[in-house]
PDB file of C-alpha atoms and ligand atoms in Angstrom:
ATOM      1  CA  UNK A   1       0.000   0.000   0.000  1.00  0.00           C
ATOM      2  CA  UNK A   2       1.319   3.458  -1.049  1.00  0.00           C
ATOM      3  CA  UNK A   3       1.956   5.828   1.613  1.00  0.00           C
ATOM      4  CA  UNK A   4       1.231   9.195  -0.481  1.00  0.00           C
ATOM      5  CA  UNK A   5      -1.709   9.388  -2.602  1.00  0.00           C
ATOM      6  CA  UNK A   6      -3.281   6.714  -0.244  1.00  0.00           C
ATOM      7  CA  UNK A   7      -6.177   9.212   0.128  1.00  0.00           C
ATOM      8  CA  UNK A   8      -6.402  11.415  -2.355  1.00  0.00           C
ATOM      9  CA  UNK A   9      -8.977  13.971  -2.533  1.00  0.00           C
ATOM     10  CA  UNK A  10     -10.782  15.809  -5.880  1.00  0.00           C
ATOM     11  CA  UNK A  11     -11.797  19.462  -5.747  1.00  0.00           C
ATOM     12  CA  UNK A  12     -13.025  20.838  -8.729  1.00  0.00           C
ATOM     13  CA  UNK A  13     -11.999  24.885  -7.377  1.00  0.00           C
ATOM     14  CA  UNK A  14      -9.605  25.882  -4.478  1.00  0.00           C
ATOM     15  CA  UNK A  15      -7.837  29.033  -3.293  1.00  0.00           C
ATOM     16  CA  UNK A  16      -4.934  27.048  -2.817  1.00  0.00           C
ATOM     17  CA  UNK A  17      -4.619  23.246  -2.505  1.00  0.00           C
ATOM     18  CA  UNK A  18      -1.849  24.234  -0.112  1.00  0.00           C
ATOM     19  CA  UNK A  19      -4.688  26.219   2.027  1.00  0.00           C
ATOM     20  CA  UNK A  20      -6.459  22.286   1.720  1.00  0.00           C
ATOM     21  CA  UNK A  21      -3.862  20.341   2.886  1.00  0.00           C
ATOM     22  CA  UNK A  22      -2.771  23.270   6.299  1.00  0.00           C
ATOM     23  CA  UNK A  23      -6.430  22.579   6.991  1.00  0.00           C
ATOM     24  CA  UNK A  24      -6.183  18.677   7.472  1.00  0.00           C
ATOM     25  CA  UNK A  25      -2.510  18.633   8.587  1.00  0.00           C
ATOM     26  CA  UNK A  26      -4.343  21.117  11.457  1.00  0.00           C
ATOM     27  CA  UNK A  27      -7.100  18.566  12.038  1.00  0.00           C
ATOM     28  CA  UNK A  28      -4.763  15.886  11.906  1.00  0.00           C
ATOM     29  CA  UNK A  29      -5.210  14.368   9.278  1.00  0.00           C
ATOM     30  CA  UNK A  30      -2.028  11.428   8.444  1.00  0.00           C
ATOM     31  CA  UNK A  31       0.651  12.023   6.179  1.00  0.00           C
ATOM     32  CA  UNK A  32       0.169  10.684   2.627  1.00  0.00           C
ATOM     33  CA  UNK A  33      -3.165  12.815   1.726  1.00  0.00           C
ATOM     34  CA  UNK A  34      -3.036  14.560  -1.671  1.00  0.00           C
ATOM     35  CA  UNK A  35      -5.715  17.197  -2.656  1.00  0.00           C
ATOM     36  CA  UNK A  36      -5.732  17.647  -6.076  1.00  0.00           C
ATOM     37  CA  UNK A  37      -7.656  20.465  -8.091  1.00  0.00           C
ATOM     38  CA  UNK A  38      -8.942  21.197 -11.291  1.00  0.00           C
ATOM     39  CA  UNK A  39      -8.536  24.728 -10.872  1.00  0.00           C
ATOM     40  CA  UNK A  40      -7.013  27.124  -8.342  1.00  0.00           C
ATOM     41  CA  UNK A  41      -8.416  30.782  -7.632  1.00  0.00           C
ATOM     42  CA  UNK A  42      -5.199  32.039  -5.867  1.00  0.00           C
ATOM     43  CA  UNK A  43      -1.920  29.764  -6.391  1.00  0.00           C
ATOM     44  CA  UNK A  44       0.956  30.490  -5.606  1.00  0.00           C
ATOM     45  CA  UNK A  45       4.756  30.013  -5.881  1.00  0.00           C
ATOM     46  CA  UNK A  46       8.054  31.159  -4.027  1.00  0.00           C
ATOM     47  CA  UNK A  47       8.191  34.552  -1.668  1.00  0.00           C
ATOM     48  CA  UNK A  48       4.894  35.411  -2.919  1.00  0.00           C
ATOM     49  CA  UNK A  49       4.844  34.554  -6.463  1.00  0.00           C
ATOM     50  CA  UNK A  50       1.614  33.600  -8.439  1.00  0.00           C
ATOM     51  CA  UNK A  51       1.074  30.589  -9.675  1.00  0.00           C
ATOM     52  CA  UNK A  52      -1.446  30.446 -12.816  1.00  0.00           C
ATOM     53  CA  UNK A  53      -2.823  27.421 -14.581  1.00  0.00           C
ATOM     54  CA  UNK A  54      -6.118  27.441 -16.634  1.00  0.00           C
ATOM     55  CA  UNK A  55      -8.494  25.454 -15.231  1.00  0.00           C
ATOM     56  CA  UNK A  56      -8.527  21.587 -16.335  1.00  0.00           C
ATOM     57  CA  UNK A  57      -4.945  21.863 -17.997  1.00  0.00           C
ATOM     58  CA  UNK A  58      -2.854  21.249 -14.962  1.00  0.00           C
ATOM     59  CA  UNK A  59      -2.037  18.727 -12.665  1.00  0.00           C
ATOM     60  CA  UNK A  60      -2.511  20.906  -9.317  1.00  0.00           C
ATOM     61  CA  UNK A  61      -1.944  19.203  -5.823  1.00  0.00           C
ATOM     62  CA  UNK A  62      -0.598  19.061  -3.026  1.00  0.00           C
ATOM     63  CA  UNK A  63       0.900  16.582  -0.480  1.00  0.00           C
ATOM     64  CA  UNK A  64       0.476  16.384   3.301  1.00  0.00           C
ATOM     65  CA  UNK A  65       4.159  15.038   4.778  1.00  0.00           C
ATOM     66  CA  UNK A  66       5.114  14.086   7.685  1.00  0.00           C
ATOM     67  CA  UNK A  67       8.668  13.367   7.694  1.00  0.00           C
ATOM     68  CA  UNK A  68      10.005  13.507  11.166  1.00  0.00           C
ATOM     69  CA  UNK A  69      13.453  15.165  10.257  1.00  0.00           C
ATOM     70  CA  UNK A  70      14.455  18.602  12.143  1.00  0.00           C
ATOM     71  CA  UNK A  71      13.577  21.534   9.279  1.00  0.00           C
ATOM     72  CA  UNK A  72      17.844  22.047   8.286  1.00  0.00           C
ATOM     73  CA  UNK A  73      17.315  18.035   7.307  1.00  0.00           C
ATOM     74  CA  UNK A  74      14.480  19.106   4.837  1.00  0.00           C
ATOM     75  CA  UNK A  75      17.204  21.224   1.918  1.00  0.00           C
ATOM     76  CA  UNK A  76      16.644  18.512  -0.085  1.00  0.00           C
ATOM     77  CA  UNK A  77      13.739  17.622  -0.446  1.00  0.00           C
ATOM     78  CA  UNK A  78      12.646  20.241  -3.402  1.00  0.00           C
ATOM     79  CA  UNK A  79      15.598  18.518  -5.436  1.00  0.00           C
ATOM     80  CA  UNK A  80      13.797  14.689  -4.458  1.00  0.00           C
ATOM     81  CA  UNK A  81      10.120  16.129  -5.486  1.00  0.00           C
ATOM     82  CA  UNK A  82      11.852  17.416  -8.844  1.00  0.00           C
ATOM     83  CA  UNK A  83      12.996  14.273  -9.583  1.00  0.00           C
ATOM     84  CA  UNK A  84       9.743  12.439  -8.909  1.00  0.00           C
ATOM     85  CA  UNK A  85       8.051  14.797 -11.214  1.00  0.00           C
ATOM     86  CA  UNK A  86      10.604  14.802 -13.578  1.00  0.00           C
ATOM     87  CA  UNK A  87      10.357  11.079 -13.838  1.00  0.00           C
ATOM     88  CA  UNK A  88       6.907  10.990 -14.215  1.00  0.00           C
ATOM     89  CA  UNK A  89       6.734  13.593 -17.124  1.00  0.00           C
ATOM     90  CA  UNK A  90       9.711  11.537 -19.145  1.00  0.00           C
ATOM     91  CA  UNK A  91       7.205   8.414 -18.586  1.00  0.00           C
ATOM     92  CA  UNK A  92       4.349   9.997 -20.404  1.00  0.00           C
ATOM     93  CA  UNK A  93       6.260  12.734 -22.811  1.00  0.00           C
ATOM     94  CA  UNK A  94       8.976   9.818 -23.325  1.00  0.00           C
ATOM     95  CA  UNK A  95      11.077  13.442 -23.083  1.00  0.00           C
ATOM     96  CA  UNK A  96      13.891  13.809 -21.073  1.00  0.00           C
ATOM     97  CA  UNK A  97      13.617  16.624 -18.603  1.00  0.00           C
ATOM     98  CA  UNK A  98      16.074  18.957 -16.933  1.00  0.00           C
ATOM     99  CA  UNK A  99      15.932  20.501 -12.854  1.00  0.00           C
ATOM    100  CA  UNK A 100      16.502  23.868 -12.522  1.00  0.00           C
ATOM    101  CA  UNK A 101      17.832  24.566  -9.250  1.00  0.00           C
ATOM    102  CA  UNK A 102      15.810  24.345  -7.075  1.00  0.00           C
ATOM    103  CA  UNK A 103      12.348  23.337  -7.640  1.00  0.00           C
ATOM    104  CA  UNK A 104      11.662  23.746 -11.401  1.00  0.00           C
ATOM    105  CA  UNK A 105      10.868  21.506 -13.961  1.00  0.00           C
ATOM    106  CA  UNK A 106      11.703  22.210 -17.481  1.00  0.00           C
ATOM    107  CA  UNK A 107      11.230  20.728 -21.322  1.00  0.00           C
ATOM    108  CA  UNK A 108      13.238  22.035 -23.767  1.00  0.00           C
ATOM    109  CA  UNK A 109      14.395  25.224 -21.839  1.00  0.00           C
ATOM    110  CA  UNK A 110      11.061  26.301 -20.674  1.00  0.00           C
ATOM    111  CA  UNK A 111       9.324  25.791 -17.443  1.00  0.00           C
ATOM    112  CA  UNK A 112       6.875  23.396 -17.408  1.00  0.00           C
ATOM    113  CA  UNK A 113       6.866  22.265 -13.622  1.00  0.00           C
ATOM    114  CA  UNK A 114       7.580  24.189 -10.428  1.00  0.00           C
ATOM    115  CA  UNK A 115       7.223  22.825  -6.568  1.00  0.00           C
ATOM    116  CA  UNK A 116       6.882  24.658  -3.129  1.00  0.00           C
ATOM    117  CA  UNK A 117       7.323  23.418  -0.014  1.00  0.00           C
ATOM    118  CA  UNK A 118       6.088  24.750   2.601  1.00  0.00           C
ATOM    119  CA  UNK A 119       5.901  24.368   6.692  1.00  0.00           C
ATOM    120  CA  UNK A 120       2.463  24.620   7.979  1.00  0.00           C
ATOM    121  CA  UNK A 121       0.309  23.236  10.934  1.00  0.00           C
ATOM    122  CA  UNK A 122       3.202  21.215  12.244  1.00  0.00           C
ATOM    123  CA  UNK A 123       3.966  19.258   8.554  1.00  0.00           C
ATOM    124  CA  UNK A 124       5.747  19.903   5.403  1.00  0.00           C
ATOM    125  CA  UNK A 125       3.259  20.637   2.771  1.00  0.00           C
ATOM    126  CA  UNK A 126       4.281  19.865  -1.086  1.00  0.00           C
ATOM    127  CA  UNK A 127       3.155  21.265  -3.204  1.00  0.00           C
ATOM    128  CA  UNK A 128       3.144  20.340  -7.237  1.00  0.00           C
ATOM    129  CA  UNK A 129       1.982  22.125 -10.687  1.00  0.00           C
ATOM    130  CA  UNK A 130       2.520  20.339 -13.836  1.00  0.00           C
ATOM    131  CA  UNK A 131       1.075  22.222 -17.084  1.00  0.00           C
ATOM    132  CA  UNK A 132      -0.072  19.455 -18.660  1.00  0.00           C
ATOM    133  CA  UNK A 133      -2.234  20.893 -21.620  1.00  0.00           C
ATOM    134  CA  UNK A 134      -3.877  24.009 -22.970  1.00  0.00           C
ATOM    135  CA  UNK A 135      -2.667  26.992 -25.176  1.00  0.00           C
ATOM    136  CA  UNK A 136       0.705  28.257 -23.953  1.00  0.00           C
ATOM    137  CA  UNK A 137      -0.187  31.327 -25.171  1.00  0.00           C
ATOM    138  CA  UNK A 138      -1.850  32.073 -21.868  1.00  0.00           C
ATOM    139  CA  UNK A 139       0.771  30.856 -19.800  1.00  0.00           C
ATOM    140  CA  UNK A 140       3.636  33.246 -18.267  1.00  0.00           C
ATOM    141  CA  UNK A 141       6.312  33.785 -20.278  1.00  0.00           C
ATOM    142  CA  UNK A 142       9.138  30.845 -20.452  1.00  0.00           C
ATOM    143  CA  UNK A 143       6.143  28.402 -19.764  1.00  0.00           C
ATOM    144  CA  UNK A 144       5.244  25.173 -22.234  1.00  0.00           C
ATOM    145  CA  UNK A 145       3.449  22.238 -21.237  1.00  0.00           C
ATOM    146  CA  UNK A 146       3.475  18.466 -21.476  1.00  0.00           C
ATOM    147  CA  UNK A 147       1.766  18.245 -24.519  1.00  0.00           C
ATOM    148  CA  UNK A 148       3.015  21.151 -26.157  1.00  0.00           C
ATOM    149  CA  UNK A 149       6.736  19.940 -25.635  1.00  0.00           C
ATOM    150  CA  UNK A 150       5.618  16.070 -27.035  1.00  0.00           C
ATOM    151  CA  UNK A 151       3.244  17.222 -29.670  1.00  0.00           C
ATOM    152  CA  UNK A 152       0.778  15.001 -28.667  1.00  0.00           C
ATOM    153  CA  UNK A 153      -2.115  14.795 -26.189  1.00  0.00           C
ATOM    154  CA  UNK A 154      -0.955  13.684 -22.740  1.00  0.00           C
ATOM    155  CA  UNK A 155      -3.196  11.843 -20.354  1.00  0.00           C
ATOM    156  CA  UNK A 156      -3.411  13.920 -17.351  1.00  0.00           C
ATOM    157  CA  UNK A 157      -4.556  10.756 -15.109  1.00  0.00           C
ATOM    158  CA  UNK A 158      -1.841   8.793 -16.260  1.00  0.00           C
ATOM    159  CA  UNK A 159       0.942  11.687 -15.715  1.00  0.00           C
ATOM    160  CA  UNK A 160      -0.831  11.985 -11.807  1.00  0.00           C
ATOM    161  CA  UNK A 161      -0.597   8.173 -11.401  1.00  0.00           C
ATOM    162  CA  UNK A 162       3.154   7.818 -12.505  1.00  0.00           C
ATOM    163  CA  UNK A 163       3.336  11.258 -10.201  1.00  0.00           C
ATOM    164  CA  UNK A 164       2.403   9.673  -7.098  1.00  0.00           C
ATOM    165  CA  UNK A 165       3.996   6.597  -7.496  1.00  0.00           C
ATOM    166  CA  UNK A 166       7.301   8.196  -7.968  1.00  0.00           C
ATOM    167  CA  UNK A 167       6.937  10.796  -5.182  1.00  0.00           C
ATOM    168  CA  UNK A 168       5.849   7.847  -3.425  1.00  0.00           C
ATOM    169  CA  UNK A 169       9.494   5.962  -3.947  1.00  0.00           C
ATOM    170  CA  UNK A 170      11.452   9.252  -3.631  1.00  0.00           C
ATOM    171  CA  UNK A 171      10.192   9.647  -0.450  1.00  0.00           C
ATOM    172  CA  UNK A 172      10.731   6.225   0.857  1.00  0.00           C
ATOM    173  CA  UNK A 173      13.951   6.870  -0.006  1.00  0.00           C
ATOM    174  CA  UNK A 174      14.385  10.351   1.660  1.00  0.00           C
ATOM    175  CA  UNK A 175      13.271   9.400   4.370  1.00  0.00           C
ATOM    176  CA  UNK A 176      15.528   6.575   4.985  1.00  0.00           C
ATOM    177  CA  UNK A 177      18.380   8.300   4.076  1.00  0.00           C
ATOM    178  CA  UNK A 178      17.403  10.886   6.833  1.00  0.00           C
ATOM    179  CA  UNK A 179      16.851  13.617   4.631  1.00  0.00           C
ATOM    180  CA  UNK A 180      20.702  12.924   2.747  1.00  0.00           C
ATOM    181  CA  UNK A 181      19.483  10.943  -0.256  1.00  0.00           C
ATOM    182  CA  UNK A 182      21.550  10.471  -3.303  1.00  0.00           C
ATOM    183  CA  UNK A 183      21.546  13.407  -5.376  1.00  0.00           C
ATOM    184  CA  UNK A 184      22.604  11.828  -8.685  1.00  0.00           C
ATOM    185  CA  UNK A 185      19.187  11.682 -10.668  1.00  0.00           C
ATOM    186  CA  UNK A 186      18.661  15.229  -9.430  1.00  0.00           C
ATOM    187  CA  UNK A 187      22.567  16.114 -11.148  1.00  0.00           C
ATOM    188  CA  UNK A 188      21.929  13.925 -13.975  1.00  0.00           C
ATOM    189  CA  UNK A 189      19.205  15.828 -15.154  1.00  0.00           C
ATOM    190  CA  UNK A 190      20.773  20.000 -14.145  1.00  0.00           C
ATOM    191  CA  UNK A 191      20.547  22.910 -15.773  1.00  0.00           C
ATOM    192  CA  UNK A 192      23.209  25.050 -16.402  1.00  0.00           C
ATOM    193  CA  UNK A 193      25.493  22.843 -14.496  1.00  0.00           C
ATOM    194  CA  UNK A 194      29.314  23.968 -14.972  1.00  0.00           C
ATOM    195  CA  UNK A 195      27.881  27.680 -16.194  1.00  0.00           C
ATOM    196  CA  UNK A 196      28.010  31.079 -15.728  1.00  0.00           C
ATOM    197  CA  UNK A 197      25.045  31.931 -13.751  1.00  0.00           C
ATOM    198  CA  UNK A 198      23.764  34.489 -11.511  1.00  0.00           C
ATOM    199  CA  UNK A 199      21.691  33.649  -8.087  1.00  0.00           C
ATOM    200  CA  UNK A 200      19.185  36.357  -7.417  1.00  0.00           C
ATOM    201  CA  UNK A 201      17.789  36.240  -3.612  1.00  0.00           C
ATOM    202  CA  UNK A 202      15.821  39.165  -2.805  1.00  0.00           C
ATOM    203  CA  UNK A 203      17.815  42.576  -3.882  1.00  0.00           C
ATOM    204  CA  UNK A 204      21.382  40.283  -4.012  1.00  0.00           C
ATOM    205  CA  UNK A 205      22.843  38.804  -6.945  1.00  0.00           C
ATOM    206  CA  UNK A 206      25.914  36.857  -7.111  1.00  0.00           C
ATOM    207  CA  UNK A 207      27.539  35.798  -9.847  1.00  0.00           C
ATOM    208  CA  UNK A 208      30.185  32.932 -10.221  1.00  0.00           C
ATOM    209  CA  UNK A 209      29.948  29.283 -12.025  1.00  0.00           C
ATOM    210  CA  UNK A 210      27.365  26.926 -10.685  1.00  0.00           C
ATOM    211  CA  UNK A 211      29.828  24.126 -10.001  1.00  0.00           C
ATOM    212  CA  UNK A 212      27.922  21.923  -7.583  1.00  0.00           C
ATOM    213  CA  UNK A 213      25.012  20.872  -5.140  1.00  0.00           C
ATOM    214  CA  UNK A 214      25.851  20.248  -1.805  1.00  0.00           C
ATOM    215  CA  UNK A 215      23.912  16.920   0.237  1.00  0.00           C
ATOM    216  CA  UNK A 216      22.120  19.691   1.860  1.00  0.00           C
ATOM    217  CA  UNK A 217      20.594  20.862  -1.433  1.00  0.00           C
ATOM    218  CA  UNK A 218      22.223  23.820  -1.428  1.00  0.00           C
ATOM    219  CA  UNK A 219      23.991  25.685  -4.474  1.00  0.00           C
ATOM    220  CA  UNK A 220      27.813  25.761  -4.890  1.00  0.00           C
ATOM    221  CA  UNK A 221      28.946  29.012  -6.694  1.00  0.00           C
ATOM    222  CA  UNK A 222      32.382  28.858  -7.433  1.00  0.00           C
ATOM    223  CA  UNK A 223      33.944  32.632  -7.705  1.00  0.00           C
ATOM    224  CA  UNK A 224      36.720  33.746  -9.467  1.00  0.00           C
ATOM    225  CA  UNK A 225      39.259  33.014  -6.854  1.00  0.00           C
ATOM    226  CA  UNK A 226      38.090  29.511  -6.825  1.00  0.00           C
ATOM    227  CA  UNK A 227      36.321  30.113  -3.390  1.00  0.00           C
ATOM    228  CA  UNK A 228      33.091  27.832  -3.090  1.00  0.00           C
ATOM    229  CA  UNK A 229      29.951  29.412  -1.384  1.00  0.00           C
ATOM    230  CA  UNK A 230      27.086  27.470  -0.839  1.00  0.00           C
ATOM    231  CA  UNK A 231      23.451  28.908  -1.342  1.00  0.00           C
ATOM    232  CA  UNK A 232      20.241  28.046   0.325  1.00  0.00           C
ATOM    233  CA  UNK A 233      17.799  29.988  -1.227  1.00  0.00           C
ATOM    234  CA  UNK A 234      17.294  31.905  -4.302  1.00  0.00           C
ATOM    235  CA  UNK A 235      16.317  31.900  -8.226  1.00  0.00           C
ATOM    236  CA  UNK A 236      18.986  30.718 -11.357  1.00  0.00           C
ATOM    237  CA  UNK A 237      19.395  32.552 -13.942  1.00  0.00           C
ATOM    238  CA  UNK A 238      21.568  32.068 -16.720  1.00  0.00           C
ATOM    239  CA  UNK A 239      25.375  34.121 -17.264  1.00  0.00           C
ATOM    240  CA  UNK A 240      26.091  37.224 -15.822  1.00  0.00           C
ATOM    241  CA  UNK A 241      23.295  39.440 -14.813  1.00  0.00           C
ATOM    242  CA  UNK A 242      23.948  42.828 -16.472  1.00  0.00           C
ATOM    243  CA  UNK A 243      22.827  46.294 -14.143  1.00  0.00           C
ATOM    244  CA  UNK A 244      23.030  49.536 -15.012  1.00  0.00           C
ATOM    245  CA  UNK A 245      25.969  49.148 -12.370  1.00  0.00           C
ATOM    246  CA  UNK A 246      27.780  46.758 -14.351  1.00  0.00           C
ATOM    247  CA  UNK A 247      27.779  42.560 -14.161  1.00  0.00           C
ATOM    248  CA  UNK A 248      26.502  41.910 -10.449  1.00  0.00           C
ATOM    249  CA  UNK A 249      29.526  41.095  -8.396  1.00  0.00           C
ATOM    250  CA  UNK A 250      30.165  37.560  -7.531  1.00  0.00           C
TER     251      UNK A 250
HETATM  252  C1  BT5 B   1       7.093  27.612  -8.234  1.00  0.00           C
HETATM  253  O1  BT5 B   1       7.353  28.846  -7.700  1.00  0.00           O
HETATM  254  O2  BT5 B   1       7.501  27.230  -9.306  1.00  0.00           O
HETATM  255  C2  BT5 B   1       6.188  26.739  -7.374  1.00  0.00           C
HETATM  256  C3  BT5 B   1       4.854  26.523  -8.013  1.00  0.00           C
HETATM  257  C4  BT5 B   1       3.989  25.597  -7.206  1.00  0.00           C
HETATM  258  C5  BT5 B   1       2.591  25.546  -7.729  1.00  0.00           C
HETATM  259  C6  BT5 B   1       1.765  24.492  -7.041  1.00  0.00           C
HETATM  260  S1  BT5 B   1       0.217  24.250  -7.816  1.00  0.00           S
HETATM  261  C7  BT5 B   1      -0.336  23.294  -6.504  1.00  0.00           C
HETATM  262  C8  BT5 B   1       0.181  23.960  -5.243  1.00  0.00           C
HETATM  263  N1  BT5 B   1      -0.762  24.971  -4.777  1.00  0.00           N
HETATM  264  C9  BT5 B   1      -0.248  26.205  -4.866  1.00  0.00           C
HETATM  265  O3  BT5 B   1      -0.843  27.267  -4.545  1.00  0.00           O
HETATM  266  N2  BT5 B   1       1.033  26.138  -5.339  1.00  0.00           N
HETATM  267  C10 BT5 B   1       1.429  24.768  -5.573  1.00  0.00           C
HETATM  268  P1  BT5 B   1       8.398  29.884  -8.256  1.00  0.00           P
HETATM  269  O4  BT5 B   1       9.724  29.225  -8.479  1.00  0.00           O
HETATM  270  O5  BT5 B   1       8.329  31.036  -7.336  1.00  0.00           O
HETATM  271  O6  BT5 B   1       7.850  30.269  -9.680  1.00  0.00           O
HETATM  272  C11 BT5 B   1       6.753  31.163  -9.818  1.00  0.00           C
HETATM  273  C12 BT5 B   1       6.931  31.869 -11.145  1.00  0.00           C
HETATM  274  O7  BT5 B   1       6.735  30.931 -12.209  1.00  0.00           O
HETATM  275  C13 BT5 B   1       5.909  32.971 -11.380  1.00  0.00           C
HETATM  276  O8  BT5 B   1       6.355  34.195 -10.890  1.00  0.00           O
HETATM  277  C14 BT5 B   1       5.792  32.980 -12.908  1.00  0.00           C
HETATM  278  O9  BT5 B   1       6.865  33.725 -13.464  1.00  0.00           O
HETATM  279  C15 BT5 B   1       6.041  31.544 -13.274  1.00  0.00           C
HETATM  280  N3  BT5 B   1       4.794  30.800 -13.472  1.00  0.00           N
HETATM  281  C16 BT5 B   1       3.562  31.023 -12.942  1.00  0.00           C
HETATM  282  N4  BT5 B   1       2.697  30.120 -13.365  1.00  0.00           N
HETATM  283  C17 BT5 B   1       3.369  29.292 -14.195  1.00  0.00           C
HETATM  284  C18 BT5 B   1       3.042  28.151 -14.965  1.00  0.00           C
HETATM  285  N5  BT5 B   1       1.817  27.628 -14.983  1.00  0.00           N
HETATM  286  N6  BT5 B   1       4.016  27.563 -15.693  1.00  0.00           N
HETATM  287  C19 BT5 B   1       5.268  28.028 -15.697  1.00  0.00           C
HETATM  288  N7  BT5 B   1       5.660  29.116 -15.014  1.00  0.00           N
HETATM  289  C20 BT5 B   1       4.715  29.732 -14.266  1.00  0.00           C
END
């Protein structure tokens, strides 16, 4: 018997189905519930990003876990959820996928994935969106979608069978591992690995060549001088940022 997925609950429109899942983790409920929506009125992302998805062309959950590990155990799990949902795209698109560090998914350099994990009523909420059909047209610039990247129609109950399964597995495995799983799948598939990149977190950018990721799940930028740092939290974007100050400073 699966542990996640082995209740999972429909809703045709939510706010959020991370606002679903606080609710049960508050009244209790067991780790392993998944709410999954058709449609959500208010999604979001990272530090207060949005999160849109036409309704019926996603795959929109989110996943009630209750790992046990202190919260500086939990860096990488974004990288593990990646993976799962990498794996399950490359099932159905039979299209190999890339992670961009650290918690999107992307098809033929454009986002087609994200995850956001979040602490809330005493668990660790995941949660998942997957643009699984639709125009793209509507979507947010740098967005495809399943289909769109296959050029063909993609099941969506197939893609959030293979989804669970394989979250299912990865966290098996995370868990037993105490939080320090192997990274490798997550590697195999990175973007931008080896590159110039820049890290923007908040109003700081730092620049240097993206050279690593640490068992913690953290980002090594290498800098000129060879010195390593390693970064927690942030967004990847490719070569040097240009300001009107000049390249941002690594
Ligand atoms: C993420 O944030 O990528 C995490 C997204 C998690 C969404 C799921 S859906 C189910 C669950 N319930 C929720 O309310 N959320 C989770 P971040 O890395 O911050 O990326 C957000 C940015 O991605 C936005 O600012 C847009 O630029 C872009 N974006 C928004 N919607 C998108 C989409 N459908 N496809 C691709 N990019 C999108």
């Amino acid at each position: 018997m699966p542990l996640i997925g082995h209740r999972l609950i429909r809703r045709d429109r939510v706010v959020s189905t991370m606002d679903e899942v606080a609710a049960l983790a508050a009244a209790g409920e067991p780790e392993g519930t998944v709410v999954l929506a058709e449609e959500q009125t208010g999604g979001r992302g990272r530090a207060g990003r949005r999160w849109e998805a036409p309704a019926g062309t996603a795959v929109l959950c989110s996943v009630l876990l209750r790992p046990g590990l202190p919260p500086d155990r939990l860096g990488p799990l974004p990288l593990m959820v990646g993976v799962a949902v990498a794996e399950a795209v490359e099932a159905v698109a039979r299209l190999r996928c890339q992670l961009k560090w650290p918690n999107d998914v992307w098809l033929g350099e454009r986002k087609v994935a994200g995850v956001l994990i979040a602490a809330r009523a005493g668990a660790v909420i995941v949660g998942i969106g997957i643009n699984v059909d639709g125009p793209v047209s509507v979507l947010p610039a740098g967005a495809t979608t399943v289909a769109a990247a296959a050029g063909r129609p993609i099941a969506r109950a197939a893609l959030v069978e293979r989804l669970l399964a394989r979250l299912d597995a990865g966290y098996l495995v995370f868990t037993a591992a105490r939080g320090a799983p192997d990274l490798g799948p997550w590697r195999a598939r990175a973007a931008m690995l080896g590159e110039a990149v820049t890290i923007e977190s908040g109003a700081t950018r730092r620049h240097g060549r993206f050279v690593g990721v640490a068992a913690d799940g953290a980002l090594e930028l290498a800098a000129g001088d060879g010195s390593v740092t390693r970064i927690h939290a942030g967004d990847l974007v490719r070569g040097p940022v240009l300001t009107a100050a000049g390249p941002a400073r690594g």
